[in-house]
mmCIF file of C-alpha atoms and ligand atoms in Angstrom:
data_model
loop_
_atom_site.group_PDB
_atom_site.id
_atom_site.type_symbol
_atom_site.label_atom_id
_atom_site.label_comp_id
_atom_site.label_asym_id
_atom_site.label_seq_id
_atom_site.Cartn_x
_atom_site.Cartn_y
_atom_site.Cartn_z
ATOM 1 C CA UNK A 159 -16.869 13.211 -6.751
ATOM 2 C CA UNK A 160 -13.732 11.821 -5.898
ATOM 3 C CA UNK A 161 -11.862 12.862 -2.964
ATOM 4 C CA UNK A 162 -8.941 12.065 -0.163
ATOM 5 C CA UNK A 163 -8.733 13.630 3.167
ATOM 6 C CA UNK A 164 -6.493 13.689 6.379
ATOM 7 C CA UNK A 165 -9.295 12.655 8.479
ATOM 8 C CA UNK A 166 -11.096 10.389 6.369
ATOM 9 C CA UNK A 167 -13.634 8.637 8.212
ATOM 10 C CA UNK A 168 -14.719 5.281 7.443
ATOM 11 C CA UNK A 169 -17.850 6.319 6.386
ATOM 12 C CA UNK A 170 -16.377 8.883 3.419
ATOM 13 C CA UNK A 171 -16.072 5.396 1.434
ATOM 14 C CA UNK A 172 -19.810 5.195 1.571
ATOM 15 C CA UNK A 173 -20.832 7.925 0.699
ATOM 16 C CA UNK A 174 -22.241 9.717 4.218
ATOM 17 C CA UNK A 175 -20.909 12.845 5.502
ATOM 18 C CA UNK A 176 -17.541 12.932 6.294
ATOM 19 C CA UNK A 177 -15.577 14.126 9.293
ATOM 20 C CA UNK A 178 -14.103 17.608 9.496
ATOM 21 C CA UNK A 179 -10.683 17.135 7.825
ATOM 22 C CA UNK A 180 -7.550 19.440 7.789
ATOM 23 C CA UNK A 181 -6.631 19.028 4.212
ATOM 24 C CA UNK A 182 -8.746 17.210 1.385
ATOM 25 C CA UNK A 183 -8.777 17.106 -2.214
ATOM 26 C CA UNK A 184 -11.366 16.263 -4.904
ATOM 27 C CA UNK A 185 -12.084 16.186 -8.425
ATOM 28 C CA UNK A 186 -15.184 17.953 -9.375
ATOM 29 C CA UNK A 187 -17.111 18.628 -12.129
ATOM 30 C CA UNK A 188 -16.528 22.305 -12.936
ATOM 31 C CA UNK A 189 -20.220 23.354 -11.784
ATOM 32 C CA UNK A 190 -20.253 22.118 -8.543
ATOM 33 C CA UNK A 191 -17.147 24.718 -7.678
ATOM 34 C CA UNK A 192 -20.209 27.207 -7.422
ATOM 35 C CA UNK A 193 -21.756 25.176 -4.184
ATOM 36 C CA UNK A 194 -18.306 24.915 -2.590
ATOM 37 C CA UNK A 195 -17.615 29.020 -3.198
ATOM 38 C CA UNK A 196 -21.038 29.610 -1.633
ATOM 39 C CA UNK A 197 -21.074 27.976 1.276
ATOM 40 C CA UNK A 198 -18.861 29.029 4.682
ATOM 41 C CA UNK A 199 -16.685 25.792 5.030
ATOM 42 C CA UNK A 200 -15.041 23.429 3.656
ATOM 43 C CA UNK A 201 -12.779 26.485 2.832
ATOM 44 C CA UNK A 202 -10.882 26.423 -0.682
ATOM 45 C CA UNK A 203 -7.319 26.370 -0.464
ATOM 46 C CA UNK A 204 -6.458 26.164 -4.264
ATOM 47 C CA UNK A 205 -7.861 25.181 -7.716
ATOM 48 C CA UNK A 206 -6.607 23.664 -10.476
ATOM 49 C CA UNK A 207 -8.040 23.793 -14.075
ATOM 50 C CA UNK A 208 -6.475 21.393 -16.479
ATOM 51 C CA UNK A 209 -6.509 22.804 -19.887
ATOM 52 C CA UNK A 210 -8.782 25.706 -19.857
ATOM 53 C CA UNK A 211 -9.036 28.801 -17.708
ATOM 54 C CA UNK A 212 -10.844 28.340 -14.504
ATOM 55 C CA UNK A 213 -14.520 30.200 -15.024
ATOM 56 C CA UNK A 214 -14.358 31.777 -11.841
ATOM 57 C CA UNK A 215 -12.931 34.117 -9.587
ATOM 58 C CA UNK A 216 -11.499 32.684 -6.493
ATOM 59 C CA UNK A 217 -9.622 34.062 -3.792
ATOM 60 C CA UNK A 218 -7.258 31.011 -3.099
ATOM 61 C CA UNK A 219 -4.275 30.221 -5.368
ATOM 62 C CA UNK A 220 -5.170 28.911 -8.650
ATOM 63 C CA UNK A 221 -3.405 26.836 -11.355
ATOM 64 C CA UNK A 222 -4.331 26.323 -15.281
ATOM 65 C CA UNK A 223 -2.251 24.562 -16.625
ATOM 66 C CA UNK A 224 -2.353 24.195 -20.309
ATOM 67 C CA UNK A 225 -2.621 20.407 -20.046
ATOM 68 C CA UNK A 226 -5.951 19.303 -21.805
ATOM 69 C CA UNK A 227 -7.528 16.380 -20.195
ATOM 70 C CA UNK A 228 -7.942 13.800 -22.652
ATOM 71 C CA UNK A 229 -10.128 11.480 -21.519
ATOM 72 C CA UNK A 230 -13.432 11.494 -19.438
ATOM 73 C CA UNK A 231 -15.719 14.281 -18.578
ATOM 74 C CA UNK A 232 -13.595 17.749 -17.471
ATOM 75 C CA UNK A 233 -12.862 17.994 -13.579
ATOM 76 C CA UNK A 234 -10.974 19.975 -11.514
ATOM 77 C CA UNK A 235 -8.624 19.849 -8.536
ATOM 78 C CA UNK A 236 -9.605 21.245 -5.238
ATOM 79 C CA UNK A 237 -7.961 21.642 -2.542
ATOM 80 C CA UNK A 238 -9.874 22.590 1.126
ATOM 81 C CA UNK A 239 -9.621 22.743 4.714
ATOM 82 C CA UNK A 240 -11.620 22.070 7.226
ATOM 83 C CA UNK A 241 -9.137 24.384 9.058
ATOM 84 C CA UNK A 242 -9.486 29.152 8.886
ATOM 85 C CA UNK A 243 -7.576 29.600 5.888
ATOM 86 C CA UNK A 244 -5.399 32.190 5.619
ATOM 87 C CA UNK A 245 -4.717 33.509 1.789
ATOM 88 C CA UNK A 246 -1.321 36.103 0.945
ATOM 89 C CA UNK A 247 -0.264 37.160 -2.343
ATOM 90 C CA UNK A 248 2.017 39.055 -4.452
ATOM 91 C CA UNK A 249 0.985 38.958 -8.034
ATOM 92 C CA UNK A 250 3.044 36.190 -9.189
ATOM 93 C CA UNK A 251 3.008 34.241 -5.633
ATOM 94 C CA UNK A 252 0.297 33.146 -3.783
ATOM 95 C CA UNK A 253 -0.736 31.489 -0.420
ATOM 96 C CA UNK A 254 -3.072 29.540 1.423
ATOM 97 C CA UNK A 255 -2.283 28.522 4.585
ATOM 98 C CA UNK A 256 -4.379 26.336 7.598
ATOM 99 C CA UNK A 257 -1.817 25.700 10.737
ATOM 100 C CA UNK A 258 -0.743 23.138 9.016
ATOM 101 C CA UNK A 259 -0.363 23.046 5.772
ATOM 102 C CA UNK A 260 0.249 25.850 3.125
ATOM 103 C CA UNK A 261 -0.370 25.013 -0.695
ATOM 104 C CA UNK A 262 1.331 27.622 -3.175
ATOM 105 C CA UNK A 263 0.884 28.879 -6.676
ATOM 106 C CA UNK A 264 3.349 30.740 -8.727
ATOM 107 C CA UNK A 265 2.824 31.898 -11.659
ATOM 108 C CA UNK A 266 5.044 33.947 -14.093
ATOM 109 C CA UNK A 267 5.031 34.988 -17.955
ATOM 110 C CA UNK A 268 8.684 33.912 -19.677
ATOM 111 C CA UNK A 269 10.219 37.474 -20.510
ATOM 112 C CA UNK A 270 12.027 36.885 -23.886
ATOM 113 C CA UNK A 271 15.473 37.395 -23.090
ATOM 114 C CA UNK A 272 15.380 35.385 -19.701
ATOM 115 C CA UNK A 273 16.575 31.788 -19.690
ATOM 116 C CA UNK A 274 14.798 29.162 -18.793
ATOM 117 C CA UNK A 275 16.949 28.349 -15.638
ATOM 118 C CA UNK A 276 17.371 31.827 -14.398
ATOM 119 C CA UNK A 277 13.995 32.659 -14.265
ATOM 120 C CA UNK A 278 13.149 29.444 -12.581
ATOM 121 C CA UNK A 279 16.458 30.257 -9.879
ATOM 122 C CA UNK A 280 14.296 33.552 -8.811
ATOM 123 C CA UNK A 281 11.147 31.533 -8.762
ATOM 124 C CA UNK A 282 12.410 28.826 -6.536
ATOM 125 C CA UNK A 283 14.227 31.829 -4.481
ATOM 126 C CA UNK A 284 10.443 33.583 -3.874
ATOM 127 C CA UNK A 285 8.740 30.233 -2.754
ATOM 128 C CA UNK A 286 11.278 29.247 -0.742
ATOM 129 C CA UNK A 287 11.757 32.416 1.365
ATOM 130 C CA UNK A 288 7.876 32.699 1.384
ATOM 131 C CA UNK A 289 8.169 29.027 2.837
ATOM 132 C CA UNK A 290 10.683 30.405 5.662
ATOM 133 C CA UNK A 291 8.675 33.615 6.073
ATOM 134 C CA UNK A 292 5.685 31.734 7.184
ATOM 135 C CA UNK A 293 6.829 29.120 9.390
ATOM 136 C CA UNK A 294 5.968 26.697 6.741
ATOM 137 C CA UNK A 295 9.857 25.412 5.705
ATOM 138 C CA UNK A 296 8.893 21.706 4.900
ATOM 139 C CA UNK A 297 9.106 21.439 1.090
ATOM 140 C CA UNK A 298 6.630 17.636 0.469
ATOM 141 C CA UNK A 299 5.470 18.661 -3.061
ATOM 142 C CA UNK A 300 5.846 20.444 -5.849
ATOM 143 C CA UNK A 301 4.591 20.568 -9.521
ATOM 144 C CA UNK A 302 6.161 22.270 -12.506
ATOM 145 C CA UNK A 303 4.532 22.927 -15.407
ATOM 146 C CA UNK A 304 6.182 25.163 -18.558
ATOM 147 C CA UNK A 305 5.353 25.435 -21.911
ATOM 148 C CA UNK A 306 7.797 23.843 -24.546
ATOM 149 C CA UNK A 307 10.067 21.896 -22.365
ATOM 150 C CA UNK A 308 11.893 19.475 -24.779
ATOM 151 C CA UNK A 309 12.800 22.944 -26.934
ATOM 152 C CA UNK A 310 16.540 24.230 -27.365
ATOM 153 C CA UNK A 311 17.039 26.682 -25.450
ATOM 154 C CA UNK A 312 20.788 28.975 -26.675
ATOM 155 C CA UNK A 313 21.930 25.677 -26.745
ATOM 156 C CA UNK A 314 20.286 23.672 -24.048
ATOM 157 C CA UNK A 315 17.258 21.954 -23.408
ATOM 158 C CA UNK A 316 14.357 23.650 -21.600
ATOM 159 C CA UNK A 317 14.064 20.967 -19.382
ATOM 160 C CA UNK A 318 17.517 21.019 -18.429
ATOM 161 C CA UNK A 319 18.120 24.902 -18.326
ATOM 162 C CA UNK A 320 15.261 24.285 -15.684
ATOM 163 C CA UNK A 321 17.224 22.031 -13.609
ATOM 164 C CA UNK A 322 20.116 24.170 -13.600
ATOM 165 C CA UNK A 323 17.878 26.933 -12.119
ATOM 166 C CA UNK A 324 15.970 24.583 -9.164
ATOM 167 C CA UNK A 325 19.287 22.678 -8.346
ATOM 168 C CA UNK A 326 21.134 26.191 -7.892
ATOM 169 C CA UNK A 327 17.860 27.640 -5.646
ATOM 170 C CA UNK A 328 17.190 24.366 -3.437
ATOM 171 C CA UNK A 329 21.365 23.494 -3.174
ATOM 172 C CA UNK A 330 21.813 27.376 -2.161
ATOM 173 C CA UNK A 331 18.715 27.796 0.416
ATOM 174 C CA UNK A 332 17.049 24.426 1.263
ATOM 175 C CA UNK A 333 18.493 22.832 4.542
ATOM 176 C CA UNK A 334 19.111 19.307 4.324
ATOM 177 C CA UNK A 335 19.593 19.225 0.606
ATOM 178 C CA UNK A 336 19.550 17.084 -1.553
ATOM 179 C CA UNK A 337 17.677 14.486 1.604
ATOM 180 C CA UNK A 338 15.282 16.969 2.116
ATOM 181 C CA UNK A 339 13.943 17.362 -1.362
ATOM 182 C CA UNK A 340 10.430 16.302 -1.740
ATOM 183 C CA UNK A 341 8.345 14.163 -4.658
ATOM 184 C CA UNK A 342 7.844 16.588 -7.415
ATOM 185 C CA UNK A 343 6.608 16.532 -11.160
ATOM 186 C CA UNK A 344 7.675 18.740 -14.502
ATOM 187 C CA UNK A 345 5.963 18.215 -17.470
ATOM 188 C CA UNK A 346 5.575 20.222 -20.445
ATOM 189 C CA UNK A 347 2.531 22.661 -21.093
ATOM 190 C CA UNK A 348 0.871 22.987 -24.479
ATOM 191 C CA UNK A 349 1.291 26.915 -23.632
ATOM 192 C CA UNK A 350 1.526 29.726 -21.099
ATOM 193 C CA UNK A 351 3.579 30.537 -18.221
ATOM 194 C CA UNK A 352 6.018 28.832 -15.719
ATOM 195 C CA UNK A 353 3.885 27.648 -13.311
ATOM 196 C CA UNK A 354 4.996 25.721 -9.970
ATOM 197 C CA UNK A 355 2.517 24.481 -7.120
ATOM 198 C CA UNK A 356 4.088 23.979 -3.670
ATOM 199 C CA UNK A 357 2.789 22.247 -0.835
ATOM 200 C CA UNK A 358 4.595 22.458 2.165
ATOM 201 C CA UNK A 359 4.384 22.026 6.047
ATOM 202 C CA UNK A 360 5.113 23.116 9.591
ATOM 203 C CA UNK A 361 6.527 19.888 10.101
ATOM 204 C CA UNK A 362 9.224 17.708 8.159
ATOM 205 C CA UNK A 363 8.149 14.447 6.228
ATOM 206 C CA UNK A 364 10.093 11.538 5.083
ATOM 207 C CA UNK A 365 11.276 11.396 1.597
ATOM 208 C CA UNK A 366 11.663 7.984 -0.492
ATOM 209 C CA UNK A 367 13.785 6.823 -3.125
ATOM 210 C CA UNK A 368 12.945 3.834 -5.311
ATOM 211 C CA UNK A 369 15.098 0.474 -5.320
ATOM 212 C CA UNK A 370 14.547 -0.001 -9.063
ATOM 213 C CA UNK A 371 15.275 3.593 -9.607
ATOM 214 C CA UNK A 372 18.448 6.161 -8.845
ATOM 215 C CA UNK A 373 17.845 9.009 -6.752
ATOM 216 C CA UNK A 374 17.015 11.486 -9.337
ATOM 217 C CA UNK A 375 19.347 14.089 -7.717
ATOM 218 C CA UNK A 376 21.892 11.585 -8.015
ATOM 219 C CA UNK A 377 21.574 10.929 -12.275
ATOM 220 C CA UNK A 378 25.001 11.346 -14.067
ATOM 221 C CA UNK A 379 25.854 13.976 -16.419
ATOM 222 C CA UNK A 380 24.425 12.503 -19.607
ATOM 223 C CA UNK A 381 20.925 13.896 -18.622
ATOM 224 C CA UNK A 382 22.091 17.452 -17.655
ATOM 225 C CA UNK A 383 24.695 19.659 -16.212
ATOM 226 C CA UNK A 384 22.690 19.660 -12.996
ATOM 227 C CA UNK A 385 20.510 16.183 -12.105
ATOM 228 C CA UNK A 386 16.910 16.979 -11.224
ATOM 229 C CA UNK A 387 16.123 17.631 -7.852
ATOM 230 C CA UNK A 388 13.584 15.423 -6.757
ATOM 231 C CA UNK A 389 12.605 12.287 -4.502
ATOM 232 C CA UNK A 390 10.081 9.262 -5.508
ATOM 233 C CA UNK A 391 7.849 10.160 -2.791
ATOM 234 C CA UNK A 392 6.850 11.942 0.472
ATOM 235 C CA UNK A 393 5.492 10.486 3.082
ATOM 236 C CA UNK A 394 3.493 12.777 5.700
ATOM 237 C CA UNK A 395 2.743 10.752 9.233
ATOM 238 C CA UNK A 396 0.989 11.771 11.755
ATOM 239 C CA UNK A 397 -1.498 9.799 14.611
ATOM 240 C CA UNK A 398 -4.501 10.206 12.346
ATOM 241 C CA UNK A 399 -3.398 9.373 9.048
ATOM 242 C CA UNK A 400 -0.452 8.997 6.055
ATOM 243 C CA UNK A 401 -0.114 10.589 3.256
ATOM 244 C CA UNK A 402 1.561 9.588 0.387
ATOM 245 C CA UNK A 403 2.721 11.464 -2.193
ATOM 246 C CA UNK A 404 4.335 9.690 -5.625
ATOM 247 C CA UNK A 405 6.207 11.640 -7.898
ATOM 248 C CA UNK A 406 6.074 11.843 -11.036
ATOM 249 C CA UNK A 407 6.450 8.025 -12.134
ATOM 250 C CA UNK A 408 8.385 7.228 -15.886
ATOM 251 C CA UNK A 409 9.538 3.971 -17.259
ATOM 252 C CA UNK A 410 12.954 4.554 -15.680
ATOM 253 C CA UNK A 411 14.992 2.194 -14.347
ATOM 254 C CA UNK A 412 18.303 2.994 -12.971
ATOM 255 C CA UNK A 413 18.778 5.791 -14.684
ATOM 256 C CA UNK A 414 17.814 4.717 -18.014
ATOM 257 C CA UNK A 415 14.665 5.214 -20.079
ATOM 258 C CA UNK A 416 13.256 1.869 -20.973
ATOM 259 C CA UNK A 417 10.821 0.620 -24.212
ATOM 260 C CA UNK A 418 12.042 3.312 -26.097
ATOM 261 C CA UNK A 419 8.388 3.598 -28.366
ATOM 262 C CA UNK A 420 6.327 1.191 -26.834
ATOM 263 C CA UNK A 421 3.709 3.052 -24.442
ATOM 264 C CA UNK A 422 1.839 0.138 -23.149
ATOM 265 C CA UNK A 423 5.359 -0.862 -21.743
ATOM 266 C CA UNK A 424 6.490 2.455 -20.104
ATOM 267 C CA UNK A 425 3.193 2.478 -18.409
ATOM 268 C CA UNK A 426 3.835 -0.477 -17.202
ATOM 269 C CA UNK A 427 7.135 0.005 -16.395
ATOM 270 C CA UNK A 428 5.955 2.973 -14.756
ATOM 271 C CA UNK A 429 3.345 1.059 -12.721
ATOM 272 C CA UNK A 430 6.369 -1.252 -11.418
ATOM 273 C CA UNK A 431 8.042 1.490 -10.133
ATOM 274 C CA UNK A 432 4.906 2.898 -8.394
ATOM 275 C CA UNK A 433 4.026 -0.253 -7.139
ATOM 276 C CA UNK A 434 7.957 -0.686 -5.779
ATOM 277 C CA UNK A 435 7.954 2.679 -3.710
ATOM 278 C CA UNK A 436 4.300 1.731 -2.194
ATOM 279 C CA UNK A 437 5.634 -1.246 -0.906
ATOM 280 C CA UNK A 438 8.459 0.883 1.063
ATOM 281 C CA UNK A 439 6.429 3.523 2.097
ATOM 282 C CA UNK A 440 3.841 1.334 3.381
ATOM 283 C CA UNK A 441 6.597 -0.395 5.280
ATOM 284 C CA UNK A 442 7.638 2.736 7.002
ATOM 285 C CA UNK A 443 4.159 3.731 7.577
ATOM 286 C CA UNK A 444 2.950 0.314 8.718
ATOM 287 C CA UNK A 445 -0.045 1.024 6.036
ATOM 288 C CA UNK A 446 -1.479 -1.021 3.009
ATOM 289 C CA UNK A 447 -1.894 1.720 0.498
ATOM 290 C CA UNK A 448 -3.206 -0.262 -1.840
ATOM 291 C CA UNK A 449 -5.359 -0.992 0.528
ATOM 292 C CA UNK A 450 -9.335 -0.549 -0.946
ATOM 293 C CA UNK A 451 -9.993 1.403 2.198
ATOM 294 C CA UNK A 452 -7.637 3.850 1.335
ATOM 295 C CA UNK A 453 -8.134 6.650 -1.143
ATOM 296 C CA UNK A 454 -6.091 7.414 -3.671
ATOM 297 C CA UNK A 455 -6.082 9.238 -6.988
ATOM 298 C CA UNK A 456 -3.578 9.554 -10.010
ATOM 299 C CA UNK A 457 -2.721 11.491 -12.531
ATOM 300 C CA UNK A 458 -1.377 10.136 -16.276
ATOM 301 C CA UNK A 459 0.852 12.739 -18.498
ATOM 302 C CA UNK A 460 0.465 11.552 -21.973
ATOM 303 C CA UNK A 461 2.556 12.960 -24.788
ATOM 304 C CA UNK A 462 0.763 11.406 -27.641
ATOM 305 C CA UNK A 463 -3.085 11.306 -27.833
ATOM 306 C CA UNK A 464 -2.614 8.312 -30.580
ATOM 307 C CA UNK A 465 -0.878 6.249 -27.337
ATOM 308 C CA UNK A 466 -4.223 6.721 -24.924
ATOM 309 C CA UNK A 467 -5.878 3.965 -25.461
ATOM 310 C CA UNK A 468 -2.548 1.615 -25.325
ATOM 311 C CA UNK A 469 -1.299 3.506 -22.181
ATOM 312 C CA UNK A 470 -5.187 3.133 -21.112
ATOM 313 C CA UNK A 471 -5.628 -0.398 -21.221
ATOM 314 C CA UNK A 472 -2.158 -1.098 -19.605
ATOM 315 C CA UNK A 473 -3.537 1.260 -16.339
ATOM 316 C CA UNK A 474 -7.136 -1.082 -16.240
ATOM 317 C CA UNK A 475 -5.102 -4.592 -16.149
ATOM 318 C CA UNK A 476 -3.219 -3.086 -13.474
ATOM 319 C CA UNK A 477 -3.290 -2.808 -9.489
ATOM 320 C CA UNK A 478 -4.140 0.937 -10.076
ATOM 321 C CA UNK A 479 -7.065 0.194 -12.102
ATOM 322 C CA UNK A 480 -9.841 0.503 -9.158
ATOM 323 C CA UNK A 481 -8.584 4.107 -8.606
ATOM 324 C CA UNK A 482 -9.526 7.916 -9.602
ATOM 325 C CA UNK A 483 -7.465 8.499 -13.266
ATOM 326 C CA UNK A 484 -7.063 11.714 -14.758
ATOM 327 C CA UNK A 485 -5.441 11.530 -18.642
ATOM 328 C CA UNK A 486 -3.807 14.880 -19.012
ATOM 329 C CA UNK A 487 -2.071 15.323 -22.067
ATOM 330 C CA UNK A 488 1.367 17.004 -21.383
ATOM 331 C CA UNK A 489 5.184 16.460 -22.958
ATOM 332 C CA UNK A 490 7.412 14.872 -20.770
ATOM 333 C CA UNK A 491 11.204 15.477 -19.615
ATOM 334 C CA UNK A 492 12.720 13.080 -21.927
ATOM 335 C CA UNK A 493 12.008 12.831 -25.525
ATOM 336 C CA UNK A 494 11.397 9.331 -25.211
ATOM 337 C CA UNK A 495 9.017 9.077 -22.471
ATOM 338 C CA UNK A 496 5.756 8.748 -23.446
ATOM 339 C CA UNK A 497 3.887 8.545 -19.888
ATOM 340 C CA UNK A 498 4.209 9.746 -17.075
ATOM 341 C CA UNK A 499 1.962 8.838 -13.834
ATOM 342 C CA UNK A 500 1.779 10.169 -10.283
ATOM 343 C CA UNK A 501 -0.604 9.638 -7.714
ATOM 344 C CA UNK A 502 -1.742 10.729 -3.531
ATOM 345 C CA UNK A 503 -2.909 8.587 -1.271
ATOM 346 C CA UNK A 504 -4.709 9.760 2.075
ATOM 347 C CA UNK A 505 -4.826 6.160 4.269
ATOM 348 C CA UNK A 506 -5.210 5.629 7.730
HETATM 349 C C1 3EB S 145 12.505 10.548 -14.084
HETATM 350 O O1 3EB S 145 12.321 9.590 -13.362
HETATM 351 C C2 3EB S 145 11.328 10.985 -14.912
HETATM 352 O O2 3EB S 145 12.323 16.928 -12.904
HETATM 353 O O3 3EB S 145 10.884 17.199 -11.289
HETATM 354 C C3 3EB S 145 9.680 12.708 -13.023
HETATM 355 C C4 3EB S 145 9.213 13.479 -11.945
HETATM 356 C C5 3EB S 145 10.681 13.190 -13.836
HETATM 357 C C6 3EB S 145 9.759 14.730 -11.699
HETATM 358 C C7 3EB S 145 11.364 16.536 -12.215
HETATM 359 C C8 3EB S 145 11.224 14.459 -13.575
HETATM 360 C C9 3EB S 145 10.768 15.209 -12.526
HETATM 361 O O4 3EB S 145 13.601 11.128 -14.168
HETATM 362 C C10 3EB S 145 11.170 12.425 -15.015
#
């Protein structure tokens, strides 16, 4: 098991029991989600299943993303808290909250003759007044998953049709836009519905941009009527701990996509860039997070399964390499990206 915490203890590295934390996350073998529903705490606070439906009923929110993991034996995500939990839903919305944190899942079917971008406006509307309701308004991150996202749309993109619909919700009802916006992820499902998981805050974070890289909400027109709203990373502080989260990570510079068909150079383009907005968050957090006493997991969107072991071998001769990997096999935003890597880091 691999795992990241808010209170991490020393000894978590080791192996002994850990402290009571308020948030943690793990990947676990599929199995072991048994022991964890069975026993009184840690409580769950969400699930994700990569690829296949989860094989249980839980009462937390839960994600499947069509996104088949691709390398490896299967895991899945979980999310718990030392912390009550509280759990709300609504059908298509649904909450877990612990004092401090609140991790959403929403989850809707396309209906045929919605677009793309209106149906995401009303889905970014419901999670953000759910946000407000709850005296969680502190956006830090957010993944977006949809089937089809490099498909024409009436005439535009899927992928952009969904920026026009997040850009109008967040400009509209999100205070402090675009500054406030926090590290995020879209990437393309194999199938299924929209589905976007939130995790948000009673208090604010800070949110990073990347020297190498233009503010995402600042692209010009070329990639869209509306740029995607977005930052390179979140940083949560507190006196315990930082977290970090990283975006979504492409081999984009500037704006531009760069080694247009050469995977083993996007990733490690991508890798650059990661490494470039660690370096400034751990400056603002006075932290080493690639520190080996800090805990940190990624995540690698691969369009092609014929690019693995290329993309593969560029992660193990990197600075990443020591760290948790899941391979998920998912399309990315531009045609011409063929990896895409994000990552969370709990360090002290
Ligand atoms: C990029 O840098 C690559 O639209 O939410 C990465 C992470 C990307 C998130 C999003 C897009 C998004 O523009 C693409």
């Amino acid at each position: 098991m691999t795992s990241a915490s808010t209170r991490r203890a020393p000894s978590v590295a080791r192996g002994t029991p850990r402290t009571p934390s308020h948030l943690h996350v793990s990947y676990i073998e599929p199995r072991t989600l048994q022991t964890l529903l069975d026993s009184a705490t840690p409580e769950l606070m969400a699930v994700v299943s990569f690829g296949q439906p989860l094989p249980y009923d839980v009462s937390c929110p839960v994600m499947a993303p069509d996104l088949p993991q691709i390398a490896g034996s299967p895991l899945i995500e979980v999310w718990t808290s030392a912390r009550p939990v509280h759990t709300a839903t609504d059908g298509r919305l649904s909450t877990a909250m612990n004092g401090e944190w609140l991790i959403g899942a929403f989850s809707l079917d396309e209906p045929p003759d919605q677009p793309l971008d209106a149906l995401t406006y009303d889905a970014y509307r419901a999670i953000l007044r759910r946000l407000n309701d709850s005296g969680y308004p502190h956006l830090c991150r957010i993944w977006n998953y949809f089937p089809r996202i490099n498909d024409d749309q009436d005439g535009l993109e899927r992928y952009r049709r969904f920026c026009v619909g997040r850009h109008q919700a967040l400009a509209e009802s999100l205070p402090g836009f675009p500054c406030s916006l926090p590290a995020a992820t879209a990437v393309g499902t194999q199938s299924g519905p929209l589905q976007i998981m939130f995790l948000a805050s009673t208090e604010p974070g800070d949110h990073l941009g990347n020297p190498r890289q233009m503010n995402a909400y600042e692209y010009p027109a070329e990639y869209g009527p509306r740029s995607p709203s977005f930052a390179r990373a979140t940083l949560f502080r507190s006196d315990q701990d930082n977290v970090l989260f990283i975006a979504g990570t492409a081999s984009v510079v500037g704006h531009a996509s760069r080694h247009i068909g050469r995977p083993a150079d996007q990733t490690r383009e991508s890798i650059c860039n990661i490494l470039t907005v660690l370096e400034r968050a751990g400056a603002i957090g006075n932290t080493d997070f690639l520190d080996k006493a800090s805990l940190a997991m990624y995540k690698a969107y691969v369009r092609d399964t014929g690019s693995l072991s290329e993309i593969r071998g560029a992660l193990q001769r990197s600075p990443l390499s020591s760290r948790p990997l899941l391979f998920l096999q998912g399309d990315l935003c531009r045609k011409e990206l063929l990896v895409e890597i994000e990552g969370l880091i709990f360090s002290e």
